[in-house]
GROMACS .gro file of C-alpha atoms in nm:
model
  169
    1UNK     CA    1   3.522  -1.251  -1.220
    2UNK     CA    2   3.318  -1.177  -0.910
    3UNK     CA    3   2.973  -1.017  -1.056
    4UNK     CA    4   2.654  -0.974  -0.861
    5UNK     CA    5   2.797  -1.188  -0.575
    6UNK     CA    6   2.856  -1.469  -0.814
    7UNK     CA    7   3.198  -1.604  -0.943
    8UNK     CA    8   3.207  -1.642  -1.310
    9UNK     CA    9   3.493  -1.806  -1.545
   10UNK     CA   10   3.526  -1.592  -1.885
   11UNK     CA   11   3.629  -1.829  -2.162
   12UNK     CA   12   3.798  -1.643  -2.445
   13UNK     CA   13   3.866  -1.746  -2.799
   14UNK     CA   14   4.104  -1.531  -2.929
   15UNK     CA   15   4.451  -1.502  -3.074
   16UNK     CA   16   4.521  -1.172  -2.924
   17UNK     CA   17   4.729  -1.239  -2.624
   18UNK     CA   18   4.718  -0.887  -2.471
   19UNK     CA   19   4.357  -0.893  -2.496
   20UNK     CA   20   4.357  -1.193  -2.257
   21UNK     CA   21   4.608  -1.057  -2.047
   22UNK     CA   22   4.446  -0.714  -2.019
   23UNK     CA   23   4.113  -0.872  -1.944
   24UNK     CA   24   4.255  -1.097  -1.686
   25UNK     CA   25   4.406  -0.805  -1.487
   26UNK     CA   26   4.084  -0.612  -1.475
   27UNK     CA   27   3.891  -0.912  -1.378
   28UNK     CA   28   4.146  -0.986  -1.098
   29UNK     CA   29   4.117  -0.605  -1.013
   30UNK     CA   30   3.744  -0.630  -0.963
   31UNK     CA   31   3.756  -0.962  -0.779
   32UNK     CA   32   4.019  -0.867  -0.527
   33UNK     CA   33   3.820  -0.526  -0.470
   34UNK     CA   34   3.518  -0.756  -0.362
   35UNK     CA   35   3.346  -0.774  -0.688
   36UNK     CA   36   3.107  -0.568  -0.915
   37UNK     CA   37   2.730  -0.502  -0.933
   38UNK     CA   38   2.583  -0.493  -1.298
   39UNK     CA   39   2.290  -0.267  -1.372
   40UNK     CA   40   2.137  -0.315  -1.751
   41UNK     CA   41   2.035   0.048  -1.857
   42UNK     CA   42   1.904  -0.029  -2.188
   43UNK     CA   43   1.828  -0.352  -2.406
   44UNK     CA   44   1.813  -0.291  -2.769
   45UNK     CA   45   1.990  -0.431  -3.083
   46UNK     CA   46   2.006  -0.168  -3.358
   47UNK     CA   47   2.005  -0.164  -3.736
   48UNK     CA   48   2.035   0.163  -3.933
   49UNK     CA   49   1.983   0.180  -4.302
   50UNK     CA   50   2.044   0.476  -4.512
   51UNK     CA   51   1.811   0.594  -4.788
   52UNK     CA   52   1.823   0.840  -5.054
   53UNK     CA   53   1.558   1.055  -5.254
   54UNK     CA   54   1.571   1.312  -5.545
   55UNK     CA   55   1.487   1.568  -5.303
   56UNK     CA   56   1.518   1.663  -4.953
   57UNK     CA   57   1.140   1.723  -4.927
   58UNK     CA   58   1.089   1.342  -5.023
   59UNK     CA   59   1.337   1.255  -4.744
   60UNK     CA   60   1.118   1.479  -4.490
   61UNK     CA   61   0.818   1.302  -4.607
   62UNK     CA   62   0.939   0.961  -4.527
   63UNK     CA   63   1.084   1.090  -4.183
   64UNK     CA   64   0.730   1.241  -4.090
   65UNK     CA   65   0.575   0.907  -4.202
   66UNK     CA   66   0.789   0.720  -3.941
   67UNK     CA   67   0.739   0.952  -3.678
   68UNK     CA   68   0.366   0.919  -3.699
   69UNK     CA   69   0.234   0.690  -3.413
   70UNK     CA   70  -0.016   0.502  -3.633
   71UNK     CA   71   0.251   0.399  -3.882
   72UNK     CA   72   0.475   0.276  -3.601
   73UNK     CA   73   0.222   0.002  -3.506
   74UNK     CA   74   0.264  -0.103  -3.886
   75UNK     CA   75   0.644  -0.100  -3.872
   76UNK     CA   76   0.607  -0.312  -3.555
   77UNK     CA   77   0.388  -0.568  -3.732
   78UNK     CA   78   0.620  -0.600  -4.039
   79UNK     CA   79   0.934  -0.630  -3.806
   80UNK     CA   80   0.782  -0.908  -3.615
   81UNK     CA   81   0.717  -1.126  -3.940
   82UNK     CA   82   1.089  -1.214  -3.935
   83UNK     CA   83   1.117  -1.337  -3.574
   84UNK     CA   84   0.913  -1.450  -3.299
   85UNK     CA   85   1.135  -1.280  -3.046
   86UNK     CA   86   1.217  -0.947  -3.229
   87UNK     CA   87   1.041  -0.649  -3.096
   88UNK     CA   88   1.063  -0.302  -3.224
   89UNK     CA   89   1.106  -0.052  -2.951
   90UNK     CA   90   1.158   0.267  -3.136
   91UNK     CA   91   1.245   0.432  -3.477
   92UNK     CA   92   1.484   0.756  -3.479
   93UNK     CA   93   1.573   0.950  -3.826
   94UNK     CA   94   1.791   1.201  -3.930
   95UNK     CA   95   1.802   1.380  -4.276
   96UNK     CA   96   2.152   1.505  -4.413
   97UNK     CA   97   2.052   1.642  -4.765
   98UNK     CA   98   1.874   1.410  -4.958
   99UNK     CA   99   1.977   1.124  -4.740
  100UNK     CA  100   1.761   0.978  -4.457
  101UNK     CA  101   1.940   0.798  -4.181
  102UNK     CA  102   1.712   0.555  -3.994
  103UNK     CA  103   1.798   0.384  -3.662
  104UNK     CA  104   1.566   0.085  -3.557
  105UNK     CA  105   1.593  -0.036  -3.214
  106UNK     CA  106   1.465  -0.382  -3.118
  107UNK     CA  107   1.457  -0.632  -2.832
  108UNK     CA  108   1.577  -0.943  -2.919
  109UNK     CA  109   1.509  -1.178  -2.632
  110UNK     CA  110   1.829  -1.384  -2.518
  111UNK     CA  111   1.979  -1.374  -2.875
  112UNK     CA  112   2.240  -1.100  -2.976
  113UNK     CA  113   1.982  -1.066  -3.261
  114UNK     CA  114   2.183  -0.883  -3.544
  115UNK     CA  115   2.027  -1.138  -3.808
  116UNK     CA  116   1.682  -1.119  -3.690
  117UNK     CA  117   1.690  -0.731  -3.661
  118UNK     CA  118   1.852  -0.687  -4.031
  119UNK     CA  119   1.581  -0.936  -4.165
  120UNK     CA  120   1.290  -0.734  -3.994
  121UNK     CA  121   1.429  -0.408  -4.118
  122UNK     CA  122   1.474  -0.532  -4.451
  123UNK     CA  123   1.079  -0.631  -4.433
  124UNK     CA  124   1.020  -0.251  -4.329
  125UNK     CA  125   1.211  -0.134  -4.620
  126UNK     CA  126   1.036  -0.344  -4.875
  127UNK     CA  127   0.697  -0.216  -4.746
  128UNK     CA  128   0.816   0.159  -4.760
  129UNK     CA  129   0.908   0.122  -5.095
  130UNK     CA  130   0.557   0.062  -5.185
  131UNK     CA  131   0.476   0.434  -5.081
  132UNK     CA  132   0.807   0.579  -5.149
  133UNK     CA  133   0.888   0.396  -5.484
  134UNK     CA  134   1.142   0.681  -5.540
  135UNK     CA  135   1.347   0.563  -5.233
  136UNK     CA  136   1.676   0.426  -5.307
  137UNK     CA  137   1.830   0.210  -5.034
  138UNK     CA  138   2.190   0.290  -5.008
  139UNK     CA  139   2.292   0.048  -4.735
  140UNK     CA  140   2.124  -0.155  -4.471
  141UNK     CA  141   2.397  -0.026  -4.219
  142UNK     CA  142   2.538   0.312  -4.201
  143UNK     CA  143   2.713   0.508  -3.937
  144UNK     CA  144   2.389   0.611  -3.736
  145UNK     CA  145   2.482   0.269  -3.550
  146UNK     CA  146   2.795   0.092  -3.537
  147UNK     CA  147   2.961  -0.219  -3.451
  148UNK     CA  148   3.310  -0.272  -3.332
  149UNK     CA  149   3.403   0.074  -3.282
  150UNK     CA  150   3.315   0.348  -3.023
  151UNK     CA  151   3.047   0.616  -3.146
  152UNK     CA  152   2.881   0.870  -2.984
  153UNK     CA  153   2.562   0.773  -3.078
  154UNK     CA  154   2.598   0.414  -2.926
  155UNK     CA  155   2.726   0.588  -2.576
  156UNK     CA  156   2.428   0.811  -2.577
  157UNK     CA  157   2.137   0.584  -2.730
  158UNK     CA  158   2.299   0.266  -2.637
  159UNK     CA  159   2.318  -0.051  -2.840
  160UNK     CA  160   2.264  -0.415  -2.736
  161UNK     CA  161   2.285  -0.442  -2.365
  162UNK     CA  162   2.400  -0.108  -2.234
  163UNK     CA  163   2.517  -0.181  -1.894
  164UNK     CA  164   2.728  -0.031  -1.603
  165UNK     CA  165   2.957  -0.208  -1.367
  166UNK     CA  166   2.948  -0.055  -1.012
  167UNK     CA  167   3.267  -0.113  -0.807
  168UNK     CA  168   3.364   0.029  -0.461
  169UNK     CA  169   3.745   0.056  -0.556
   0.00000   0.00000   0.00000
């Protein structure tokens, strides 16, 4: 692979022969066309729990609480308790009925960071339950972010290192 003017070998550990062949063809096409240039657009790992309340009003109260800038700094501190490298970048949320879908985006240094983000989000959820004891955590990960499948929210918002490859072919 010729990327940013440097040659790279791309080791792959998989039993999917077609994946290796397809990747090899793509790398060869990029190489013979003069290589590619990479640009990182966003860098942030996500975790998106879903919580439920007895009423839509309570779900909206938590949404407004999370959107308050003064409360964001508290969430930053709580998330940092689980990692020296994890940094909360932003929190987004969306209401669907009595459910509140919360999307935490964090930088994770050089690590992929899924575990550090999960632990940090768990710290935040424990803290939120002090002020919102009627909050039921339905799951630490919902469809407001996703692994291993393309989703519109990940395409628009990015997840992990969101980059583009530029080629001249």
